[in-house]
CSV table of C-alpha atoms in Angstrom, one decimal:
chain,number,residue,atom,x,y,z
A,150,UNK,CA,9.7,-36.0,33.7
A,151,UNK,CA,9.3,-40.1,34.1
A,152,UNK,CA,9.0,-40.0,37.9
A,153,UNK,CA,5.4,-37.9,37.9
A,154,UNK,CA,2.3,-40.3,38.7
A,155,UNK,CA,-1.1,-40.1,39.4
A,156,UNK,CA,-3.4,-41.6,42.2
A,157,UNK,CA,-7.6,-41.3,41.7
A,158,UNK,CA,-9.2,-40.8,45.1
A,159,UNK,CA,-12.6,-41.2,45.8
A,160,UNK,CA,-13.1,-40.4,49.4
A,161,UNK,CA,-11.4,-36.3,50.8
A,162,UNK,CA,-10.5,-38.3,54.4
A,163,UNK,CA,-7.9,-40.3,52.1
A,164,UNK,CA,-6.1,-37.2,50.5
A,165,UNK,CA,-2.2,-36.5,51.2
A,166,UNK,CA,-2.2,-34.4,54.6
A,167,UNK,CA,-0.7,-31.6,52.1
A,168,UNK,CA,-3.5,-31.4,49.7
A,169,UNK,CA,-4.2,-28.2,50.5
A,170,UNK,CA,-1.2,-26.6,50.7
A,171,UNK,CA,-0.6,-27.6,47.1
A,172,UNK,CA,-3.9,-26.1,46.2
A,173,UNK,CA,-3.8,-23.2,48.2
A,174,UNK,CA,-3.9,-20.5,45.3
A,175,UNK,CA,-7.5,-22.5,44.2
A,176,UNK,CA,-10.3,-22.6,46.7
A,177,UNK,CA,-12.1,-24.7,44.1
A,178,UNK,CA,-9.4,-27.4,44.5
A,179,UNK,CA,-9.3,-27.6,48.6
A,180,UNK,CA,-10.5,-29.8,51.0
A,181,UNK,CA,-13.8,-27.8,52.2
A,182,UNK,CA,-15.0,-27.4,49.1
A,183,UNK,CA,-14.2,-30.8,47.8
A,184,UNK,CA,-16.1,-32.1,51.0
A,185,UNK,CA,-18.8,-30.2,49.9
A,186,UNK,CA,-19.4,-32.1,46.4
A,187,UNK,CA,-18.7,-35.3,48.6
A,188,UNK,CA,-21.3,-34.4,50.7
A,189,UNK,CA,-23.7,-33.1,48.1
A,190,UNK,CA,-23.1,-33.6,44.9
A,191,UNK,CA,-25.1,-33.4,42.3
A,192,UNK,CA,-27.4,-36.9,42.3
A,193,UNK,CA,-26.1,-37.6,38.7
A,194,UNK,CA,-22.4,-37.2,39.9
A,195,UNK,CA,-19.5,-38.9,41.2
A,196,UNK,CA,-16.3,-37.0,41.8
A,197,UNK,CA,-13.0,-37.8,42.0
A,198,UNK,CA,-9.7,-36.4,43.4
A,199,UNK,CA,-6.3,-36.5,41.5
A,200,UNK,CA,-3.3,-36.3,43.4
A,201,UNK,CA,-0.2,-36.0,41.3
A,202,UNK,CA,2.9,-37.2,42.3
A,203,UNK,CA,6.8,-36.7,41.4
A,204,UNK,CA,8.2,-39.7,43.2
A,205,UNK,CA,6.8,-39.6,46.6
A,206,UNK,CA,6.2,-35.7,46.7
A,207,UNK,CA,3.0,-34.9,46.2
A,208,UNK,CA,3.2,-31.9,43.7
A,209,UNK,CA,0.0,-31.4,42.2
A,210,UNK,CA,-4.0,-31.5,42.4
A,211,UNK,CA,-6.9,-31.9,39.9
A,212,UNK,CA,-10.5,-32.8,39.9
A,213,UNK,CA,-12.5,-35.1,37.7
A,214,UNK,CA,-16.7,-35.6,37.8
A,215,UNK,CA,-19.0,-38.2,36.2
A,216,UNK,CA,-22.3,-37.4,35.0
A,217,UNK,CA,-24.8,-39.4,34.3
A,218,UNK,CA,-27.6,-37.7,31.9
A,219,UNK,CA,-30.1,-40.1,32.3
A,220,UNK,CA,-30.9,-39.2,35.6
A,221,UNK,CA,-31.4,-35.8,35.1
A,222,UNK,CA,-34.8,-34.3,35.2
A,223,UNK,CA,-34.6,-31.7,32.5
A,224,UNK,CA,-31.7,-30.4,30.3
A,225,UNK,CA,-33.4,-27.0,30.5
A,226,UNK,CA,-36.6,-26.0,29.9
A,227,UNK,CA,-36.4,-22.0,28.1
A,228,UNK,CA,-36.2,-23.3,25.0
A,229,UNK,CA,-38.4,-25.0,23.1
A,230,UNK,CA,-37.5,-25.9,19.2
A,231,UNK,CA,-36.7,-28.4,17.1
A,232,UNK,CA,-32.9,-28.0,17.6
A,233,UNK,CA,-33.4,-28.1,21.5
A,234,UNK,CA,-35.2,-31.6,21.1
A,235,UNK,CA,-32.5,-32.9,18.5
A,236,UNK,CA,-30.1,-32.1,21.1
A,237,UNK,CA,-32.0,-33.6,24.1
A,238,UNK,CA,-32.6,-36.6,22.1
A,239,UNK,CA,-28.9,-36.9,21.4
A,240,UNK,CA,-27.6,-36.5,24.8
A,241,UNK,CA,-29.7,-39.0,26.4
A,242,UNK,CA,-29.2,-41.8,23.5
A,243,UNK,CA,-25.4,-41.1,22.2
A,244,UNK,CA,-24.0,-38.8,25.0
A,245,UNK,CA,-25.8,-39.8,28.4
A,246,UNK,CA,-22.2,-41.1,30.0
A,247,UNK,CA,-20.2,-37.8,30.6
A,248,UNK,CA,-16.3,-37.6,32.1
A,249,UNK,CA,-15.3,-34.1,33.1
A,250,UNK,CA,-11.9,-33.3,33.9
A,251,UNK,CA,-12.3,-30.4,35.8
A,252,UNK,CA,-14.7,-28.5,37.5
A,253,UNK,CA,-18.6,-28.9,35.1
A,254,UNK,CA,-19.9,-27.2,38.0
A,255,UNK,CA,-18.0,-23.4,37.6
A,256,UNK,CA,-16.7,-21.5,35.0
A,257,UNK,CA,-13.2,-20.9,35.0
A,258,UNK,CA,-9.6,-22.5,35.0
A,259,UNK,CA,-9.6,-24.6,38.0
A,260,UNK,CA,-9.2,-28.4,36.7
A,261,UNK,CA,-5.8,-28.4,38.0
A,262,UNK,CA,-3.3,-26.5,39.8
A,263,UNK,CA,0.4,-27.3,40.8
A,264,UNK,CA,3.1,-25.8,43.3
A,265,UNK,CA,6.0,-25.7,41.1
A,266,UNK,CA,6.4,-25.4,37.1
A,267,UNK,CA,5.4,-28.4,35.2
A,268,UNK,CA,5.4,-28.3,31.5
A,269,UNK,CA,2.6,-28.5,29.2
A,270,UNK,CA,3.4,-31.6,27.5
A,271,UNK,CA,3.0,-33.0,30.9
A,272,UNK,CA,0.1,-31.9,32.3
A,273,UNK,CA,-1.4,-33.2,28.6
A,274,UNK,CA,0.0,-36.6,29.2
A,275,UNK,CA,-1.1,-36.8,32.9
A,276,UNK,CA,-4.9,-35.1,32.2
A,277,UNK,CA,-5.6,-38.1,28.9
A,278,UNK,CA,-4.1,-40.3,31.4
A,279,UNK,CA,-6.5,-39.8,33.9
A,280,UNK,CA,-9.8,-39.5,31.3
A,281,UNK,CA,-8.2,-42.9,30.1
A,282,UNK,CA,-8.0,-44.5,33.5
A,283,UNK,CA,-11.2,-43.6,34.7
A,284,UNK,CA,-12.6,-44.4,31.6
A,285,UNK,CA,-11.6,-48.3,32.4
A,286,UNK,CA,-12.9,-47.6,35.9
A,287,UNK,CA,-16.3,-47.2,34.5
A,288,UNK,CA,-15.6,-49.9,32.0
A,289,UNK,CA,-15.2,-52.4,34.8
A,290,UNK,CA,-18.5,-51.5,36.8
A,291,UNK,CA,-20.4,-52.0,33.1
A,292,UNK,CA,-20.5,-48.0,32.5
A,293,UNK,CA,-19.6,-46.8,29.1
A,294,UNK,CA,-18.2,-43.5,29.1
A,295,UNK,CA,-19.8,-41.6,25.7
A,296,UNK,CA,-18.3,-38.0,26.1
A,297,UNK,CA,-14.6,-37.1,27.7
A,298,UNK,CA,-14.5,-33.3,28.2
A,299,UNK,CA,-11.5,-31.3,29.4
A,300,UNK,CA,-12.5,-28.6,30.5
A,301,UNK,CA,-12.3,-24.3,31.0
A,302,UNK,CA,-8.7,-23.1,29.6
A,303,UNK,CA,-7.7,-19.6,28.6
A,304,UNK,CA,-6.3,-18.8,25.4
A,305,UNK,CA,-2.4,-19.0,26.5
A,306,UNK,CA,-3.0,-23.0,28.3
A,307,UNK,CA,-5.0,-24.3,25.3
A,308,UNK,CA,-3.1,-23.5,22.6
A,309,UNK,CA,-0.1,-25.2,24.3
A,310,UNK,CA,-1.6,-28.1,25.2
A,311,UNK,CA,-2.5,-28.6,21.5
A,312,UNK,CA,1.2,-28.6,20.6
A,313,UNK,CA,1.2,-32.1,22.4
A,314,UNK,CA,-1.6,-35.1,23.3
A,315,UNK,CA,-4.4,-32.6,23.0
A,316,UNK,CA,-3.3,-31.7,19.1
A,317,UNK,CA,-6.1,-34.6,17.6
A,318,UNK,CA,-8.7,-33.8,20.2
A,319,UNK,CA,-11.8,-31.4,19.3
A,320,UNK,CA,-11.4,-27.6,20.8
A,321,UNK,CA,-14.6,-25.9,21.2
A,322,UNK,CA,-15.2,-22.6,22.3
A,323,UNK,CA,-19.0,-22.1,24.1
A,324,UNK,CA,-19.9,-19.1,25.8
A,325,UNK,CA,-17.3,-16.6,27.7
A,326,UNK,CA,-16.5,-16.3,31.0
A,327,UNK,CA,-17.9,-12.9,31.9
A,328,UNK,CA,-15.2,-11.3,34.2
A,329,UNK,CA,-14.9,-7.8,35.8
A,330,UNK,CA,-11.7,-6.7,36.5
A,331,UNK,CA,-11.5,-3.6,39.1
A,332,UNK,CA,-9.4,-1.3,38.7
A,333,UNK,CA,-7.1,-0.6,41.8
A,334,UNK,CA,-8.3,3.1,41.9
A,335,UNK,CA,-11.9,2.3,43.2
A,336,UNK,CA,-12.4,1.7,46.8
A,337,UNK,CA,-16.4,2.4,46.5
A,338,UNK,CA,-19.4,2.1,44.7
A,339,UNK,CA,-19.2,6.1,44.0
A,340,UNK,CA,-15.6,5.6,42.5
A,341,UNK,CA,-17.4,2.4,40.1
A,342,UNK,CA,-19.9,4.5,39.4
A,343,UNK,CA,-17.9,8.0,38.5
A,344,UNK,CA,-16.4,5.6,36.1
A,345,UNK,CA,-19.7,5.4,34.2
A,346,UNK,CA,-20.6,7.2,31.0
A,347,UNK,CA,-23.8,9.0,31.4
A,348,UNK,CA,-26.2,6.0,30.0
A,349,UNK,CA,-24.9,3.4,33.0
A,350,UNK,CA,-24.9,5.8,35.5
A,351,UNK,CA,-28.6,6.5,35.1
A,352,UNK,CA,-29.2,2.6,35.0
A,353,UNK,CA,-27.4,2.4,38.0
A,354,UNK,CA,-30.1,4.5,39.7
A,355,UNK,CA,-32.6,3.5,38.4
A,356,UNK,CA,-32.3,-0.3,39.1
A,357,UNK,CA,-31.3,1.0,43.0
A,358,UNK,CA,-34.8,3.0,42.6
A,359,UNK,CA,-36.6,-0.2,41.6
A,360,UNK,CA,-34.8,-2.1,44.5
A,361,UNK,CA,-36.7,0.4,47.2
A,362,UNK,CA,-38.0,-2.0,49.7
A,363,UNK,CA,-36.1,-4.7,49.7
A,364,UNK,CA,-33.8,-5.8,52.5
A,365,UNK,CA,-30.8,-7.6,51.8
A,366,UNK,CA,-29.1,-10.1,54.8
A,367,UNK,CA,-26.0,-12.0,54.8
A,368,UNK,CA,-27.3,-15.7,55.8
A,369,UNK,CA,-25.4,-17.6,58.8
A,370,UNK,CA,-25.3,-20.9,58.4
A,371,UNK,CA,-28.6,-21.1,60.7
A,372,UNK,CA,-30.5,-18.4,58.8
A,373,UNK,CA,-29.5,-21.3,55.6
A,374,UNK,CA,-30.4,-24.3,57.4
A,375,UNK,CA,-34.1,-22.1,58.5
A,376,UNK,CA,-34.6,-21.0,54.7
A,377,UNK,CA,-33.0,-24.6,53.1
A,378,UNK,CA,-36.0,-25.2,51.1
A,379,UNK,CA,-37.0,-21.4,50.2
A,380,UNK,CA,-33.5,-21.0,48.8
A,381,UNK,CA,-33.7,-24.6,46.8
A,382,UNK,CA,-37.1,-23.5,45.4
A,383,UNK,CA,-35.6,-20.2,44.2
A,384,UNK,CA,-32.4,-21.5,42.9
A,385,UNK,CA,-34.1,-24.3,41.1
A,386,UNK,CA,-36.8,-21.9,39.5
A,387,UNK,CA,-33.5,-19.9,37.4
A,388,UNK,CA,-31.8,-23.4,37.0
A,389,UNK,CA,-34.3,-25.0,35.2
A,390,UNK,CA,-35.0,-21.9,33.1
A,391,UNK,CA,-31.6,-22.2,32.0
A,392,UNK,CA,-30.8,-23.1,28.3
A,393,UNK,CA,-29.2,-26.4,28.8
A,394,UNK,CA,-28.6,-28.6,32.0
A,395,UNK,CA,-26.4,-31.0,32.9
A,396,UNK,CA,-27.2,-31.4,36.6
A,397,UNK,CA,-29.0,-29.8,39.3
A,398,UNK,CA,-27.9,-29.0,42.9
A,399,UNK,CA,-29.1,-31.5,46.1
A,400,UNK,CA,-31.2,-29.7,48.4
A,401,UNK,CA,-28.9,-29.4,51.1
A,402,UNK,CA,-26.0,-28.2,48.6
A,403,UNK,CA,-25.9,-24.6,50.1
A,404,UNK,CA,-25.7,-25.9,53.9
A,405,UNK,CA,-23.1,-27.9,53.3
A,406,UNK,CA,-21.6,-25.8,51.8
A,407,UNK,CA,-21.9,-23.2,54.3
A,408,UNK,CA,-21.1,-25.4,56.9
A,409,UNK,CA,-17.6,-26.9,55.2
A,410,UNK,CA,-16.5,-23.4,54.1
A,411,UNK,CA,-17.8,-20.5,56.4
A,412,UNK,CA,-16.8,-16.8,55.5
A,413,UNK,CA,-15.2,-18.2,52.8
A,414,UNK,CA,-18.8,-18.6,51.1
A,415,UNK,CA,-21.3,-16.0,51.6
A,416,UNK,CA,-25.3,-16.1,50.7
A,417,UNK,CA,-26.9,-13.2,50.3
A,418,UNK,CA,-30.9,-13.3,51.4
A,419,UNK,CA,-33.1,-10.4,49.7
A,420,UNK,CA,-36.6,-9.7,51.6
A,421,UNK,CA,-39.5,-8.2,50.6
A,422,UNK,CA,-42.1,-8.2,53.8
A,423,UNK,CA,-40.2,-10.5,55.6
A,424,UNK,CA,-40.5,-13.3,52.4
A,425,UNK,CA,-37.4,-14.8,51.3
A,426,UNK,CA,-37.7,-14.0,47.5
A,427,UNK,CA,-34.5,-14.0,46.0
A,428,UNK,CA,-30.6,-14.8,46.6
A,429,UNK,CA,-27.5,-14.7,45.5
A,430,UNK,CA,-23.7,-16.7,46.6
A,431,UNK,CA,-20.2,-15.6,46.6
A,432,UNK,CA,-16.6,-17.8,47.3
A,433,UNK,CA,-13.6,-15.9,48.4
A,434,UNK,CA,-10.8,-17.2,46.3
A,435,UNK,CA,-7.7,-15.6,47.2
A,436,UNK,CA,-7.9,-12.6,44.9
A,437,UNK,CA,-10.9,-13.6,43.1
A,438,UNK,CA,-14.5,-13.4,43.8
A,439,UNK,CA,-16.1,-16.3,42.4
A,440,UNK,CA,-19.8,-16.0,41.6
A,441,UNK,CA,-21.9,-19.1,42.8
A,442,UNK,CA,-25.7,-20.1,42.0
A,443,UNK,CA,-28.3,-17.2,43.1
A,444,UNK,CA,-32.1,-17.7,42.7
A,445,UNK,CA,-35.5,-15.2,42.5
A,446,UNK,CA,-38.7,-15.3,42.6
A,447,UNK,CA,-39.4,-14.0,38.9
A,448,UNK,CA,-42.5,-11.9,39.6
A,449,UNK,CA,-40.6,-9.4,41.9
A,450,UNK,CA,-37.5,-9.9,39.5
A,451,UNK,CA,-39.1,-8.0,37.0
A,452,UNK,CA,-40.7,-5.3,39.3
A,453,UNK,CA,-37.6,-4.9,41.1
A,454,UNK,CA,-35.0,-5.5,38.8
A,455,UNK,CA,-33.6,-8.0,41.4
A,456,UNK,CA,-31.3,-9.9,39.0
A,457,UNK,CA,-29.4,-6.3,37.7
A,458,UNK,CA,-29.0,-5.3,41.1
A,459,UNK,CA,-27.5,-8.4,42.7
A,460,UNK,CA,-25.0,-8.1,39.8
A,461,UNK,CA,-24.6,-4.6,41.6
A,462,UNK,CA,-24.5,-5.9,45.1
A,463,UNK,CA,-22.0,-8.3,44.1
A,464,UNK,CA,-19.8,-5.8,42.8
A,465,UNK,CA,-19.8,-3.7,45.7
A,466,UNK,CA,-18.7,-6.6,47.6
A,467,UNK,CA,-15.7,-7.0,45.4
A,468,UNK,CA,-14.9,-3.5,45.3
A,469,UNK,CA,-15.2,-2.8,49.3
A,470,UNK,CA,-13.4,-6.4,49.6
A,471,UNK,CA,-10.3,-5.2,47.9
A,472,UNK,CA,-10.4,-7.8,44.9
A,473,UNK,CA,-8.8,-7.3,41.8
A,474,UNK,CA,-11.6,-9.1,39.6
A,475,UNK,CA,-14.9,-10.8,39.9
A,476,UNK,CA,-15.7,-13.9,37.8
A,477,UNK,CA,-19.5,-13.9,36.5
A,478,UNK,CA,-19.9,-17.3,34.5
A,479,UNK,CA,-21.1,-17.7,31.2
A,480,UNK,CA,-25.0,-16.9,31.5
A,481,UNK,CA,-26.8,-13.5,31.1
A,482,UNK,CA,-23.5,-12.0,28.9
A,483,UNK,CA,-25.3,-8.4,27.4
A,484,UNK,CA,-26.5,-7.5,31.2
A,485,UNK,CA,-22.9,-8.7,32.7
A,486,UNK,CA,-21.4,-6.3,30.0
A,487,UNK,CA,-23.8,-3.5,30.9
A,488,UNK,CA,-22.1,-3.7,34.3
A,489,UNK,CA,-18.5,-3.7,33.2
A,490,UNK,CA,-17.3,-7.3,32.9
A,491,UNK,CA,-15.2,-8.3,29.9
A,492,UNK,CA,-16.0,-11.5,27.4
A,493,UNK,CA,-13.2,-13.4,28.2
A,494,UNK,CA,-12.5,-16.4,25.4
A,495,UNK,CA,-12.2,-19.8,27.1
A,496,UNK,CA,-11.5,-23.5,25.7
A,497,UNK,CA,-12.3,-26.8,26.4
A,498,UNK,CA,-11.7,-30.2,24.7
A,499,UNK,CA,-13.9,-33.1,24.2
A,500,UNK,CA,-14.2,-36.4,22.4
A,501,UNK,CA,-16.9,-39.5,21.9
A,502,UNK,CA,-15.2,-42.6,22.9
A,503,UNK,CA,-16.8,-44.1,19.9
A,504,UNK,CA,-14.2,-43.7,17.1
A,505,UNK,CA,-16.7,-43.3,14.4
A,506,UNK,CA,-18.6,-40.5,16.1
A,507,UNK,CA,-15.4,-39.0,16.7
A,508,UNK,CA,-14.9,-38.3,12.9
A,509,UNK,CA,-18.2,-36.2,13.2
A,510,UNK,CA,-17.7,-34.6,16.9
A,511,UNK,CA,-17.2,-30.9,15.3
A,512,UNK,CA,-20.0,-30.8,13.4
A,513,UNK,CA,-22.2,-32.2,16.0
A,514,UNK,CA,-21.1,-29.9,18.8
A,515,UNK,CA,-21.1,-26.9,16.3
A,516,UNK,CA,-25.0,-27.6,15.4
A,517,UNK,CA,-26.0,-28.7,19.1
A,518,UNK,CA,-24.5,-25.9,20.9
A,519,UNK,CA,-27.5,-23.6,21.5
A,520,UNK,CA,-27.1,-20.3,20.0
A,521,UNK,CA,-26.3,-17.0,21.9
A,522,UNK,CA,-27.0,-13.5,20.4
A,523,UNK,CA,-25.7,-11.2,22.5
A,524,UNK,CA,-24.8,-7.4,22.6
A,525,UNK,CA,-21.4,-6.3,23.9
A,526,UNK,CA,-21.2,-3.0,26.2
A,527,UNK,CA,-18.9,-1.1,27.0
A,528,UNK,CA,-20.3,1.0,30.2
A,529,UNK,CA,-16.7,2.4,31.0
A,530,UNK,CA,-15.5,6.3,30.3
């Protein structure tokens, strides 16, 4: 296919007027929510918009970000070893320069999308086509790119694309993507929970037991603009418990996008005498609900068992919602199990610019890549 190009934008007011129509099964890859990293994006990233082209017709979308390490206040402070500091000390002196082609911000498959078939040997071409043009972008301003990641593919999309340009380029495997797929037959909380064995029924109680006394309010996007700084505060607390870090959100991050994306994105407050303690953040993506950043204040997370029972919340949204599966990220897998969602395998590619660190990049990532013991559940008669 010789007549598909690409065009980099920079700025959403300069997208083809049908950009959303050709990304209108990926919410992730519309003009709201791409307003909304334009608006506030990470400090340490720059974003840019692909627009792919056959001839004239536009035909596809994708998303790049740059990250720049150095300016990021911590990579995550939970851990504390020797390997955590040999892997801080890397990324900021070999690996501070970062390209993502797709979304570093989400878990799941939404790099790309396009509104008719393309093949895979062309959406290989046109993606190291892209990491290679942006990569002389950078290049020109004096920015050396260090790390080119592709990234978030499911099993049947990465092992084609290493049948063509991605076949010499490192695949790595991190965490799964923690997804709960509900089954047409439930249209309540009863039905999920009937479909409990014994064990997660009575943990279903007895988090809702904990949970006495706390209110729970959909935020408007005034009730978010009144608590801006509570909800930062409480997102940022989880965030920089985290294992590893490679940005943090701008303040006014869930305003924005609020304001870009209305009903589409819904914050849930939780209230314990009136006090803001805890959060959590939903998008509506066609079929799929997409889990977005929560926060909690961590003494009444422990009384309450706040975290378990947002996981709860959230999936009586899905279920009451009518969607057929609810994407949970890669964090928190044995608790995410204990609830019902599945490990689901996903891929990504990277490579070091520099050809000699290259030779060593699977090695590197293997011992670098914190490690996650986890227990698998399986809550489900």
């Amino acid at each position: 296919m010789k007549n598909i190009t690409f065009t980099i934008f920079q700025n959403v007011n300069d997208l083809p007027e049908n950009w959303d129509q050709v990304s209108h099964y990926n919410h992730f890859l519309q003009t709201p929510y791409l307003q909304v990293l334009q608006e506030s994006a990470p400090v340490n990233m720059e974003c840019f918009f692909i627009g792919i082209f056959e001839k004239e017709t536009l035909i596809g979308t994708a998303l790049a970000q740059y990250l720049d390490l150095n300016k990021l206040e911590s990579f995550g402070e939970r851990d504390h070893c020797l390997k955590t500091s040999i892997r801080n000390f890397v990324f900021k002196n070999f690996a501070s320069h970062v390209l993502f082609l797709g979304n570093n911000m989400i878990t799941g498959q939404n790099g790309y999308t396009f509104n008719k078939t393309i093949g895979f040997q062309e959406i290989s071409r046109l993606m190291v086509e892209c990491a290679e043009a942006l990569i002389t972008y950078f290049k020109e301003k004096g920015i050396k790119i260090h790390l080119v990641s592709f990234k978030d593919f499911y099993n049947d999309c990465s092992s084609e694309l290493k049948k063509h340009d991605f076949r010499s380029i490192y695949e790595f495997s991190a965490q799964p993507n923690m997804v709960l797929m509900i089954h047409p037959n439930w249209k309540s909380m009863n039905d999920y929970t009937s479909a409990l064995i014994k064990k997660y029924r009575d943990q279903y109680k007895r988090a809702r037991k904990k949970f006495e006394g706390i209110t729970i309010k959909e935020l408007s996007l005034e009730d978010v603009l009144a608590e801006e700084d509570r909800l930062y505060e409480l997102y940022h607390y989880v965030a920089l418990n985290a294992p590893f870090n490679t940005f943090f959100l701008a303040e006014n991050h869930f305003s924005t996008f609020k304001k870009q994306c209305g009903n589409r994105f819904r914050i849930c407050g939780y209230y314990k005498d009136g006090v803001l303690i805890g959060f959590h953040s939903l998008l509506l993506n066609d079929e799929t609900l997409e889990t977005y950043f929560l926060g909690y204040d961590e003494k009444i997370q422990k009384e309450k068992l706040l975290y378990l029972n947002m996981l709860y919340n959230m999936t009586e949204f899905g279920i009451e919602n009518g969607f057929k599966k609810i994407i949970f990220g890669r964090t928190a897998l044995e608790i995410k199990s204990s609830i019902g969602a599945q490990a689901i395998k996903m891929s990504g590619f990277i490579f070091h610019t520099n050809s000699l660190i290259n030779r060593f990049i699977e090695p590197l990532f293997t011992r670098l890549e914190p490690d996650v013991s986890w227990q698998e559940r399986h809550p489900f008669k």
